[in-house]
């Protein structure tokens, strides 16, 4: 039995392999190799999550004009820079679960990330949004999403597991992944949001840190998650949503994954679908253009179809047509209770 | 085996709504080898000597000596011929009436050709179009696939042809061979000869002193023989919906290539650049794009050097739209430098044309601007040549006075050298 270790800064309990305190983010001196990282990043049993390396041949056609992309990475027709595998990727682990993660128009780097797993009737959807002040955020967000997926994928596919505990563990592993991704800029460490949804036999679970969201777009549309943001705090104080979301600091998040977070534990909730509908996990690059669940439900209805991959692509395209001012991620699960 | 490299100098950042992208693409060639020796096919050289009556005894003798020195510098096995030009063109060597009009160089043919040259005497008029057309027929008669190059020497105006006849001959020869042109003395017309040299991818210069002719011919022939890459084309790809504003060679001299392009596909234009030795050339490419939204990055042009189907090197010209004026407001130093040098060439040529037409006011303004630009772009050669034509009162503002008495050779030297540029880098 090893003695309990405490963070020298905040006195929280820390592990001997941790390089950072998961509570306050303070730098620690690990005395053991990290045992959890391998488990956290391992694919869940029947994972169909497409890893970035497998997408090497994906971008051979230009996303702007459909022309052929030359070996130099630019379209041979319109000259558009072909997105790197990190700039635009899609995943469709099952015919009812799919997502698209896209750089958008205005940002040079895609700091959003997405990781999906699904089988015939269970799914895990994770979306992360790296905070764009650090050059490590793109890497951190992807590592966080995949770490969370690894943990929850294992839990969801293991009968009798405690999913509420798995959500907490997933967020903790994601937080660790963000902390460990702060390589190139020690003075400017990366940070990320996370939004997670699971679909299992006993319904939908959701949770998050920051302002990425989980929506239910069914008979009675609603936003399931509560933002950790200044706007959400204003709304909590009674300011109307439209006013709060337009306020100058609206997008400042009050909790995040990464160094110095006031808390990285997700607020987990459960939900029983009230009919057929879409479960949407997205970053603010999408919901900035349609914040209320009603608007999003109308949008999804107007786009039509029941293919989640096509719908996710259309949602991303729609946000890009509105300016694509931020990275855009939309992950969907078609739910029929 | 020749190896090519390219580098692109540009500011890729465009402001919101910006459309025009300018870049300098430097292409360098090394290990070019020698003409006709690199497997690209046999090389051919033709020496064209003005034998009109105006050459007189002394110029004629110097020209004969120069032609013989040129022969000495042609590599053995190279196909060659010698043309004597007056109001008609005569095939002086090889002495044939039909069949192949060029022979391979060896000790015997070199000696025989020198003997043929020794019989030249100054007589008759000048019809340079006929000289060029004969040269083309000779190259065609042996179907040379490697370098095709000629040296043309003249001393006077093209009296015995209408300008349209010379223009037709130039057109007939364009793409068939390259031609370096030299004028001896001051009785020839720089613009007339420049037209030949520009169309035939050669150089033009004055040889003020006849005694310099042999040295000049030796240098020209050596340079031609050192071009192991027989022919290459500059290819410029632009995106659909874009437009090439201009394509210029800007170093070692300014040549506007824009109108010489031929399409080689829906989005690519090809511009002939002639033969290459171990050298560097700079090209200024200007492209107009449809504006994209802020944050977008795209390719504005692929600038390639190609020999037939073989891509030798490629430079990528990019465009990125940004709201950051610190990025978008900067003018790339190379682009600025060569923009100034191009304007310098134009100011000199327009200034001298105005001076020749007696328009003192325009000549003073243009040559003053030239002095200013030469100073700004540190083209010291242009500055010293300008100072022989104008009195400079203040270089920084371009305040000058035309000199009362000017040596015509200095004016012509300024004119022929007007397109020569200096490089911004070491």
XYZ file of C-alpha atoms in Angstrom:
763
model
C 0.000 0.000 0.000
C 1.573 3.200 -1.107
C 1.033 6.262 1.034
C -1.425 8.882 -0.171
C 0.227 11.769 -2.001
C -1.028 15.320 -1.923
C -0.552 18.179 -4.333
C 1.902 20.681 -2.809
C -0.237 23.533 -4.142
C -3.835 22.607 -3.339
C -3.447 19.493 -1.166
C -5.671 17.445 -3.456
C -4.904 13.735 -3.672
C -2.539 13.014 -6.558
C -1.068 9.852 -8.045
C 2.636 9.046 -8.147
C 2.635 8.912 -11.965
C 0.968 12.275 -12.517
C 2.951 15.105 -14.103
C 0.255 17.620 -13.193
C -2.254 17.919 -10.407
C -5.628 17.050 -11.875
C -7.315 19.414 -9.501
C -5.332 22.635 -9.851
C -2.998 21.789 -12.722
C 0.169 22.447 -10.753
C 3.288 20.791 -12.131
C 4.302 17.634 -10.230
C 7.370 15.413 -10.341
C 6.111 11.940 -11.252
C 7.938 9.050 -9.588
C 6.294 6.250 -11.540
C 5.351 5.457 -15.124
C 1.755 6.304 -15.995
C -0.252 3.057 -15.990
C -3.552 4.510 -17.127
C -2.489 6.129 -20.349
C -2.303 2.865 -22.294
C -5.691 1.791 -21.037
C -7.187 5.190 -21.687
C -6.041 5.364 -25.256
C -6.840 1.748 -26.120
C -9.645 1.269 -28.568
C -12.861 0.054 -27.067
C -13.696 -3.533 -28.054
C -15.504 -3.241 -31.361
C -14.422 0.293 -32.002
C -14.940 1.555 -35.496
C -13.547 4.943 -34.687
C -11.496 5.931 -37.632
C -8.103 7.048 -36.534
C -6.451 9.939 -38.261
C -3.788 7.785 -39.856
C -6.443 5.788 -41.647
C -7.785 8.889 -43.327
C -4.685 9.388 -45.423
C -6.500 8.891 -48.707
C -9.641 10.742 -47.722
C -8.971 14.195 -49.094
C -8.216 13.398 -52.722
C -11.193 15.385 -53.920
C -11.413 19.105 -53.259
C -14.073 19.978 -50.686
C -14.707 23.320 -52.372
C -15.089 22.393 -56.043
C -14.806 18.600 -56.258
C -11.620 18.829 -58.346
C -8.691 16.491 -57.878
C -6.165 17.464 -55.221
C -2.589 17.470 -56.507
C 0.407 15.968 -54.759
C 1.350 19.438 -53.518
C -1.795 19.527 -51.366
C -3.742 22.073 -53.402
C -6.703 21.502 -55.687
C -5.694 21.178 -59.338
C -8.876 22.952 -60.339
C -9.594 25.833 -57.965
C -6.340 25.956 -55.970
C -8.065 25.549 -52.613
C -5.769 24.179 -49.956
C -6.925 20.637 -49.298
C -7.673 20.298 -45.616
C -5.226 18.195 -43.718
C -6.576 15.104 -42.053
C -6.732 17.142 -38.887
C -8.573 20.041 -40.558
C -11.519 18.001 -41.715
C -12.460 14.503 -40.733
C -15.549 12.392 -40.584
C -16.491 9.303 -38.631
C -19.432 6.943 -39.025
C -18.980 3.980 -36.682
C -22.536 2.734 -37.321
C -25.357 3.534 -39.706
C -27.115 5.502 -36.950
C -24.077 7.360 -35.573
C -21.787 9.771 -37.449
C -20.008 13.080 -37.105
C -17.981 15.712 -38.923
C -15.181 17.823 -37.445
C -14.133 20.807 -39.556
C -11.752 23.738 -39.348
C -14.394 26.233 -40.486
C -13.508 29.340 -42.466
C -11.851 31.845 -40.179
C -9.449 29.784 -38.097
C -6.136 28.538 -39.435
C -6.143 25.423 -37.277
C -8.862 22.945 -36.318
C -8.810 22.813 -32.538
C -12.075 20.942 -32.355
C -11.892 17.178 -31.951
C -14.340 14.325 -32.086
C -14.270 10.658 -31.194
C -17.172 8.283 -31.800
C -17.899 4.656 -31.049
C -21.036 2.660 -31.743
C -22.358 -0.827 -32.276
C -25.887 -1.891 -33.143
C -27.614 -0.209 -30.199
C -24.978 1.505 -28.057
C -22.925 4.584 -28.764
C -20.435 7.015 -27.283
C -20.081 10.497 -28.760
C -17.308 12.834 -27.584
C -16.671 16.373 -28.825
C -13.853 18.588 -27.572
C -13.103 22.212 -28.423
C -9.510 23.313 -27.844
C -9.078 26.821 -26.526
C -7.297 28.699 -29.240
C -4.665 30.628 -27.301
C -2.221 27.727 -27.255
C -0.638 26.075 -30.264
C -0.930 22.729 -28.470
C -4.711 22.900 -28.195
C -5.475 21.028 -31.423
C -3.393 18.080 -30.284
C -4.706 18.331 -26.731
C -8.354 18.332 -27.810
C -7.896 15.251 -29.956
C -6.019 13.420 -27.214
C -8.755 14.351 -24.737
C -11.566 13.162 -27.006
C -9.857 9.857 -27.684
C -8.977 9.318 -24.015
C -12.590 9.908 -22.973
C -13.852 7.638 -25.723
C -11.495 4.876 -24.627
C -12.767 4.973 -21.075
C -16.455 5.250 -21.920
C -16.293 2.780 -24.786
C -14.991 0.166 -22.378
C -17.646 1.010 -19.822
C -20.560 1.087 -22.256
C -19.627 -2.265 -23.752
C -19.113 -3.896 -20.350
C -22.385 -5.067 -18.749
C -23.167 -3.873 -15.231
C -20.579 -1.100 -15.263
C -21.208 2.134 -13.373
C -21.659 4.661 -16.166
C -21.816 7.696 -13.883
C -18.416 6.750 -12.503
C -17.199 6.070 -16.035
C -18.157 9.628 -17.047
C -16.069 11.010 -14.200
C -13.176 8.738 -15.120
C -13.476 9.697 -18.781
C -13.302 13.406 -17.953
C -10.368 12.745 -15.661
C -8.490 10.853 -18.370
C -9.338 13.561 -20.879
C -8.032 16.187 -18.468
C -4.815 14.219 -18.043
C -4.463 13.977 -21.820
C -4.764 17.757 -22.129
C -2.212 18.308 -19.362
C 0.247 15.972 -21.043
C -0.186 17.644 -24.407
C 1.359 20.876 -23.193
C 4.709 20.249 -24.793
C 5.797 23.082 -27.020
C 4.598 26.040 -24.963
C 4.998 25.428 -21.232
C 4.007 29.027 -20.509
C 0.869 28.784 -22.618
C -0.663 25.411 -21.812
C -3.527 24.020 -23.863
C -7.099 23.788 -22.642
C -10.223 22.176 -24.001
C -13.925 21.742 -23.476
C -15.567 18.336 -23.583
C -19.113 17.187 -24.245
C -20.030 13.521 -23.991
C -23.201 11.584 -24.716
C -23.836 7.872 -24.445
C -26.737 5.867 -25.727
C -27.437 2.550 -24.003
C -30.409 0.321 -23.286
C -31.348 2.452 -20.294
C -31.391 5.745 -22.189
C -29.139 8.707 -22.837
C -26.420 9.989 -20.525
C -24.673 13.283 -21.067
C -22.097 15.443 -19.430
C -19.599 18.131 -20.163
C -17.085 20.722 -19.105
C -17.072 24.069 -20.865
C -19.471 25.184 -23.575
C -19.682 22.291 -26.013
C -23.223 20.951 -25.918
C -25.473 17.927 -26.096
C -28.898 18.562 -27.627
C -31.938 16.362 -27.899
C -33.719 17.104 -31.165
C -36.882 15.045 -30.807
C -40.574 15.723 -30.236
C -39.642 18.153 -27.476
C -36.236 19.614 -28.376
C -33.987 20.681 -25.524
C -30.386 21.439 -24.742
C -29.352 18.779 -22.248
C -26.052 20.210 -21.027
C -25.490 23.446 -19.128
C -22.579 25.586 -20.300
C -19.727 26.517 -18.010
C -19.603 30.008 -19.473
C -20.116 33.640 -18.583
C -23.245 33.631 -20.751
C -24.674 30.688 -18.806
C -23.916 32.446 -15.525
C -25.698 35.546 -16.800
C -28.673 33.439 -17.832
C -28.605 31.877 -14.376
C -28.834 35.396 -12.963
C -31.950 36.040 -15.040
C -30.526 37.740 -18.144
C -32.457 36.643 -21.269
C -30.571 34.039 -23.332
C -30.404 36.215 -26.487
C -28.900 39.114 -24.515
C -26.535 36.924 -22.515
C -25.144 35.166 -25.568
C -24.399 38.498 -27.258
C -22.576 39.930 -24.239
C -18.874 40.697 -24.713
C -17.559 37.905 -22.488
C -20.287 35.424 -23.412
C -17.847 32.888 -24.751
C -15.423 32.997 -21.874
C -15.684 29.564 -20.302
C -15.578 29.210 -16.565
C -14.444 25.586 -16.436
C -12.254 23.594 -18.812
C -9.916 20.637 -19.159
C -6.274 21.519 -18.646
C -3.969 23.377 -16.375
C -5.492 25.696 -13.786
C -9.057 24.486 -14.227
C -11.407 25.297 -11.335
C -12.790 21.788 -11.798
C -12.842 19.210 -14.559
C -15.600 16.939 -13.255
C -18.493 16.717 -15.699
C -22.048 17.450 -14.691
C -23.633 14.144 -15.656
C -27.319 13.858 -16.424
C -29.719 11.223 -17.727
C -32.488 11.507 -20.214
C -35.184 9.235 -21.623
C -36.041 10.128 -25.238
C -39.673 11.096 -25.624
C -39.875 9.703 -29.140
C -37.699 9.306 -32.231
C -35.143 12.041 -32.749
C -31.494 13.048 -33.057
C -28.981 13.281 -30.280
C -26.566 16.058 -31.279
C -23.171 16.679 -29.659
C -21.568 19.828 -31.035
C -19.076 22.611 -30.492
C -19.978 26.297 -30.356
C -18.861 26.620 -33.977
C -22.266 25.133 -34.794
C -24.562 26.347 -32.024
C -23.340 29.949 -32.374
C -25.531 30.083 -35.449
C -28.531 28.391 -33.808
C -28.376 28.303 -30.065
C -31.853 27.204 -29.063
C -32.858 23.558 -29.334
C -35.980 24.589 -31.252
C -33.935 26.364 -33.934
C -31.612 23.394 -34.293
C -34.531 20.956 -34.468
C -36.107 23.052 -37.225
C -32.801 23.196 -39.056
C -32.353 19.430 -38.869
C -35.926 18.893 -40.014
C -35.421 21.239 -42.944
C -32.215 19.471 -43.978
C -34.105 16.173 -43.815
C -32.956 12.607 -44.311
C -32.094 9.917 -41.806
C -28.424 9.350 -42.661
C -26.416 10.793 -39.755
C -23.257 11.220 -41.884
C -25.075 13.236 -44.550
C -26.859 15.304 -41.918
C -23.647 16.065 -40.006
C -21.999 17.144 -43.256
C -24.941 19.412 -44.025
C -24.881 20.961 -40.557
C -21.177 21.741 -40.914
C -21.737 23.128 -44.395
C -24.587 25.255 -43.078
C -22.366 26.746 -40.360
C -19.596 27.346 -42.905
C -22.042 29.170 -45.148
C -22.832 31.448 -42.225
C -19.170 32.401 -41.985
C -17.587 29.438 -40.222
C -16.079 31.823 -37.676
C -14.992 28.990 -35.423
C -14.138 25.322 -35.794
C -17.310 23.285 -36.312
C -18.084 19.816 -35.003
C -21.407 18.023 -35.254
C -21.840 14.428 -34.037
C -25.224 12.756 -34.353
C -26.945 9.612 -33.133
C -30.355 8.702 -34.537
C -32.428 7.522 -31.570
C -35.598 5.427 -31.790
C -36.755 4.507 -28.289
C 22.422 15.656 -65.423
C 21.176 19.181 -64.990
C 19.441 19.959 -61.731
C 16.949 22.748 -61.155
C 15.770 24.478 -58.014
C 13.213 27.153 -57.415
C 12.364 29.582 -54.644
C 9.341 31.821 -54.258
C 9.465 35.307 -52.750
C 6.108 36.864 -51.991
C 3.787 38.256 -49.371
C 1.004 35.705 -49.469
C -1.285 37.715 -47.192
C -4.142 39.560 -48.855
C -6.538 41.972 -47.158
C -10.279 41.307 -47.066
C -11.448 41.519 -50.665
C -7.869 41.523 -52.020
C -7.402 39.824 -55.379
C -3.898 40.440 -56.752
C -0.966 38.199 -55.884
C 2.601 39.055 -56.905
C 5.563 36.760 -56.545
C 9.147 36.518 -57.661
C 10.087 32.966 -58.579
C 13.806 32.302 -58.798
C 14.842 29.309 -60.868
C 18.411 28.102 -60.792
C 20.092 25.497 -62.924
C 23.302 23.675 -62.117
C 25.326 20.907 -63.772
C 23.775 21.839 -67.102
C 26.571 20.218 -69.121
C 27.408 21.371 -72.650
C 25.245 21.971 -75.680
C 24.725 18.855 -77.783
C 26.538 16.659 -75.246
C 23.742 15.831 -72.811
C 21.676 13.395 -74.846
C 19.080 16.022 -75.691
C 20.083 15.888 -79.367
C 22.630 17.588 -81.589
C 23.274 21.295 -81.222
C 23.479 23.750 -84.108
C 25.169 27.155 -84.418
C 24.880 29.682 -87.226
C 27.058 32.776 -87.500
C 25.444 35.627 -89.448
C 27.812 38.402 -90.481
C 26.716 41.691 -92.040
C 28.718 42.112 -95.272
C 26.899 45.243 -96.476
C 28.903 48.045 -98.073
C 28.659 50.243 -94.976
C 30.835 47.841 -93.007
C 33.857 49.228 -94.797
C 37.330 47.768 -94.718
C 38.109 48.006 -91.007
C 34.764 46.798 -89.604
C 34.707 44.002 -92.169
C 38.161 42.773 -91.187
C 37.243 42.899 -87.471
C 34.002 41.048 -88.192
C 35.841 38.339 -90.138
C 38.282 37.871 -87.263
C 35.359 37.703 -84.828
C 33.500 35.088 -86.910
C 36.654 32.939 -87.011
C 37.077 33.188 -83.234
C 33.445 32.156 -82.872
C 34.187 29.048 -84.966
C 37.069 28.206 -82.621
C 34.591 28.175 -79.732
C 32.081 25.832 -81.335
C 32.456 22.326 -79.913
C 33.414 19.550 -82.322
C 30.417 17.543 -83.614
C 28.152 20.597 -83.381
C 26.278 21.361 -86.636
C 27.148 24.789 -87.951
C 26.887 27.177 -90.886
C 28.042 30.691 -91.764
C 25.806 33.271 -93.471
C 27.023 36.405 -95.224
C 24.247 38.998 -95.174
C 23.624 42.058 -97.312
C 20.432 42.905 -99.240
C 20.327 39.141 -99.784
C 21.462 36.219 -97.657
C 24.308 34.031 -98.864
C 25.234 30.643 -97.451
C 28.984 31.142 -97.158
C 29.650 27.751 -95.550
C 29.062 24.853 -96.096
C 29.250 25.285 -99.853
C 26.175 23.319 -100.913
C 23.353 23.960 -103.381
C 20.845 21.466 -101.957
C 20.400 18.948 -99.151
C 21.601 19.568 -95.586
C 22.771 23.145 -95.175
C 24.828 22.564 -92.043
C 27.792 20.291 -91.322
C 29.366 18.916 -88.184
C 32.299 20.825 -86.729
C 35.745 19.199 -86.901
C 39.251 20.419 -87.672
C 38.695 20.222 -91.442
C 35.292 21.921 -91.571
C 36.500 24.609 -89.162
C 39.457 25.332 -91.467
C 37.266 25.346 -94.580
C 34.750 27.675 -92.954
C 37.510 30.096 -91.968
C 38.704 30.101 -95.568
C 35.170 30.940 -96.736
C 34.996 33.800 -94.227
C 38.328 35.178 -95.402
C 36.752 35.899 -98.810
C 34.071 38.241 -97.318
C 34.071 41.797 -98.638
C 31.783 44.694 -97.797
C 29.261 45.243 -100.583
C 25.523 45.727 -101.033
C 22.627 46.711 -98.769
C 20.904 45.293 -95.672
C 17.888 42.968 -95.486
C 18.066 41.176 -92.166
C 14.768 39.359 -92.702
C 16.366 37.350 -95.517
C 19.291 36.457 -93.243
C 16.959 35.146 -90.553
C 14.831 33.181 -93.008
C 17.911 31.511 -94.472
C 19.103 30.588 -90.976
C 15.772 28.937 -90.268
C 15.921 26.983 -93.541
C 19.401 25.753 -92.635
C 18.342 24.581 -89.161
C 15.309 22.885 -90.742
C 17.489 21.154 -93.342
C 19.283 19.063 -90.703
C 16.345 18.633 -88.264
C 18.342 19.519 -85.171
C 16.575 18.548 -81.947
C 19.019 20.101 -79.474
C 20.125 23.712 -79.040
C 19.618 25.972 -82.043
C 21.438 29.258 -81.735
C 22.667 32.039 -83.979
C 24.792 35.151 -83.606
C 23.761 38.079 -85.772
C 26.120 40.991 -86.386
C 25.030 44.177 -88.126
C 26.235 47.729 -88.515
C 23.248 49.510 -89.998
C 19.567 49.959 -90.515
C 17.422 47.430 -92.374
C 17.348 49.580 -95.554
C 16.377 47.012 -98.135
C 13.266 45.611 -96.473
C 9.964 47.051 -95.338
C 9.402 46.747 -91.574
C 6.589 44.282 -92.325
C 9.035 42.000 -94.156
C 11.398 41.944 -91.196
C 8.459 41.382 -88.833
C 7.276 38.442 -90.951
C 10.773 36.940 -90.912
C 10.967 37.355 -87.124
C 7.639 35.621 -86.799
C 8.797 32.836 -89.094
C 11.850 32.233 -86.900
C 10.201 32.593 -83.482
C 10.522 29.298 -81.655
C 12.819 27.910 -84.378
C 16.125 29.157 -82.959
C 17.589 31.610 -80.480
C 19.549 34.615 -81.680
C 21.978 36.930 -79.912
C 22.266 40.233 -81.792
C 25.157 42.684 -81.787
C 25.477 46.040 -83.451
C 28.843 47.514 -84.294
C 29.192 51.297 -84.473
C 26.321 53.771 -84.041
C 24.422 53.594 -87.330
C 22.067 50.758 -86.399
C 18.706 51.046 -84.688
C 18.477 49.647 -81.178
C 14.666 49.160 -81.234
C 14.856 47.340 -84.586
C 17.485 44.871 -83.418
C 15.901 44.550 -79.983
C 12.761 43.223 -81.656
C 14.773 40.400 -83.226
C 16.621 39.553 -80.012
C 13.504 39.629 -77.840
C 11.444 37.437 -80.146
C 14.294 34.970 -80.593
C 15.105 34.766 -76.851
C 18.514 36.379 -77.271
C 20.384 39.446 -76.113
C 21.147 42.761 -77.787
C 24.165 44.969 -77.207
C 26.385 47.518 -78.825
C 30.014 46.893 -79.723
C 31.246 50.486 -79.848
C 34.815 49.532 -80.687
C 35.288 47.117 -83.656
C 38.431 45.745 -82.031
C 36.219 44.241 -79.290
C 34.274 42.098 -81.755
C 36.393 38.905 -81.493
C 36.208 38.933 -77.672
C 32.443 39.510 -77.732
C 31.881 36.700 -80.258
C 34.028 34.304 -78.236
C 32.016 35.066 -75.097
C 28.686 34.664 -76.858
C 29.672 31.338 -78.370
C 31.123 30.022 -75.088
C 27.927 30.916 -73.286
C 25.805 29.223 -75.923
C 27.943 26.080 -75.772
C 27.564 25.969 -71.988
C 23.798 25.604 -72.242
C 23.391 21.863 -71.812
C 19.620 22.121 -71.384
C 18.490 22.672 -74.960
C 15.056 24.081 -74.263
C 12.709 24.646 -71.354
C 9.340 26.264 -70.862
C 7.976 28.240 -67.950
C 4.528 26.924 -67.126
C 2.101 28.880 -65.019
C -0.985 27.166 -63.631
C -3.691 29.349 -62.180
C -6.917 28.335 -60.470
C -10.193 28.282 -62.311
C -11.653 31.772 -62.415
C -8.246 33.433 -61.966
C -6.388 35.549 -64.494
C -2.703 36.013 -65.278
C -2.024 39.757 -65.119
C 1.535 39.360 -66.388
C 4.517 37.037 -66.489
C 7.898 38.699 -66.775
C 11.442 37.568 -66.676
C 13.032 40.179 -64.396
C 16.585 38.900 -64.059
C 19.125 38.899 -65.618
C 17.046 41.210 -67.815
C 13.458 42.376 -68.096
C 11.462 40.506 -70.729
C 7.694 40.633 -70.739
C 6.575 37.096 -71.530
C 2.838 37.682 -71.074
C 1.933 37.767 -74.756
C 4.181 34.808 -75.589
C 2.141 32.271 -73.660
C 0.495 29.286 -75.265
C -2.125 27.246 -73.424
C -1.109 23.711 -72.459
C -4.333 22.724 -70.748
C -7.372 24.574 -69.502
C -5.575 26.279 -66.610
C -1.907 26.342 -67.657
C 0.030 28.686 -69.922
C 3.476 27.862 -71.280
C 6.151 30.454 -72.019
C 9.339 29.560 -73.906
C 12.568 30.313 -72.022
C 15.105 28.857 -74.482
C 18.216 26.982 -73.477
C 19.649 26.914 -69.957
C 23.204 26.759 -68.669
C 24.371 27.030 -65.079
C 22.498 30.198 -64.180
C 19.704 31.801 -62.203
C 16.727 33.596 -63.630
C 13.998 35.456 -61.778
C 10.401 35.648 -62.917
C 7.709 38.017 -61.716
C 4.275 36.416 -61.858
C 1.165 38.458 -61.147
C -2.192 36.721 -60.768
C -5.680 38.047 -60.071
C -7.886 35.730 -58.020
C -11.510 35.786 -57.017
C -11.455 37.094 -53.414
C -12.121 34.491 -50.735
C -13.246 34.986 -47.185
C -10.853 35.879 -44.385
C -8.811 32.941 -43.112
C -8.908 31.040 -46.400
C -5.688 29.827 -47.929
C -5.282 28.752 -51.485
C -2.823 28.337 -54.267
C -2.556 31.341 -56.579
C -0.186 29.760 -59.085
C 2.033 26.800 -59.703
C 5.117 28.102 -61.498
C 7.005 25.298 -63.156
C 9.949 24.889 -65.453
C 9.419 21.975 -67.802
C 11.281 20.408 -70.689
C 8.737 18.653 -72.838
C 6.758 16.413 -70.518
C 9.473 16.495 -67.872
C 8.847 18.756 -64.866
C 12.182 20.266 -63.841
C 11.141 22.328 -60.826
C 8.043 23.877 -59.306
C 7.368 26.864 -57.076
C 4.054 27.432 -55.316
C 2.578 30.932 -55.110
C 0.013 31.185 -52.337
C -2.736 33.469 -51.168
C -4.076 33.826 -47.627
C -6.716 36.331 -46.684
C -6.147 38.008 -43.347
C -7.640 40.813 -41.303
C -4.194 41.564 -39.849
C -3.004 44.696 -41.634
C 0.504 44.190 -40.269
C 0.660 41.147 -42.519
C -1.299 42.349 -45.518
C 0.260 45.810 -45.857
C 3.808 44.586 -46.361
C 5.217 44.643 -49.859
C 7.661 41.837 -50.458
C 11.152 43.362 -50.981
C 11.928 41.234 -54.057
C 8.635 42.165 -55.686
C 9.223 45.841 -54.893
C 12.782 45.691 -56.225
C 11.860 44.161 -59.561
C 8.778 46.325 -59.956
C 11.168 49.282 -59.702
C 13.651 47.728 -62.134
C 10.921 47.092 -64.691
C 9.779 50.685 -64.419
C 13.421 51.753 -64.773
C 13.763 49.911 -68.096
C 10.557 51.469 -69.339
C 11.562 54.979 -68.216
C 14.922 54.723 -69.999
C 13.413 53.458 -73.258
C 10.598 56.011 -73.255
C 12.973 58.799 -72.275
C 15.402 58.006 -75.094
C 12.543 57.666 -77.605
C 11.275 61.111 -76.551
C 14.775 62.549 -76.828
C 15.187 61.103 -80.331
C 11.839 62.676 -81.287
C 12.975 66.060 -79.943
C 10.527 66.076 -77.017
C 12.866 67.546 -74.424
C 10.256 67.895 -71.664
C 9.178 64.255 -71.753
C 12.765 63.052 -72.157
C 13.828 65.056 -69.104
C 10.950 63.754 -66.983
C 11.404 60.111 -67.986
C 15.194 60.065 -67.697
C 14.903 61.906 -64.377
C 12.566 59.206 -63.113
C 15.064 56.614 -64.421
C 17.884 58.216 -62.432
C 15.693 58.156 -59.335
C 14.748 54.488 -59.830
C 18.325 53.437 -60.584
C 19.350 55.091 -57.325
C 16.526 53.469 -55.351
C 17.117 49.984 -56.728
C 20.892 50.367 -56.566
C 21.360 49.650 -60.239
C 24.813 51.248 -60.406
C 25.402 50.198 -64.002
C 22.245 52.042 -65.097
C 23.224 55.045 -62.959
C 26.644 55.365 -64.594
C 25.201 54.942 -68.098
C 22.468 57.526 -67.353
C 25.086 60.011 -66.155
C 26.638 59.962 -69.628
C 23.342 61.154 -71.104
C 21.990 63.522 -68.434
C 23.458 65.883 -65.851
C 22.096 64.784 -62.491
C 21.215 67.642 -60.162
C 19.528 65.541 -57.488
C 19.258 61.788 -57.847
C 16.797 61.291 -54.977
C 14.162 63.473 -56.617
C 15.118 62.625 -60.197
C 16.036 66.188 -61.082
C 18.145 66.098 -64.258
C 19.065 68.119 -67.330
C 19.712 66.592 -70.739
C 23.371 66.911 -71.706
C 24.006 69.283 -74.589
C 26.524 67.094 -76.360
C 26.188 63.338 -76.024
C 28.207 60.531 -77.559
C 25.665 58.519 -79.584
C 27.341 55.290 -78.519
C 26.581 56.196 -74.893
C 22.908 56.709 -75.730
C 22.787 53.349 -77.505
C 24.626 51.629 -74.670
C 22.082 53.041 -72.229
C 19.259 51.843 -74.476
C 20.569 48.285 -74.978
C 21.405 47.923 -71.284
C 18.059 49.352 -70.130
C 16.546 45.911 -69.572
C 19.490 44.571 -67.567
C 18.601 44.290 -63.911
C 20.479 43.978 -60.672
C 19.524 41.402 -58.092
C 18.435 42.272 -54.606
C 20.298 39.320 -53.129
C 24.023 38.665 -53.104
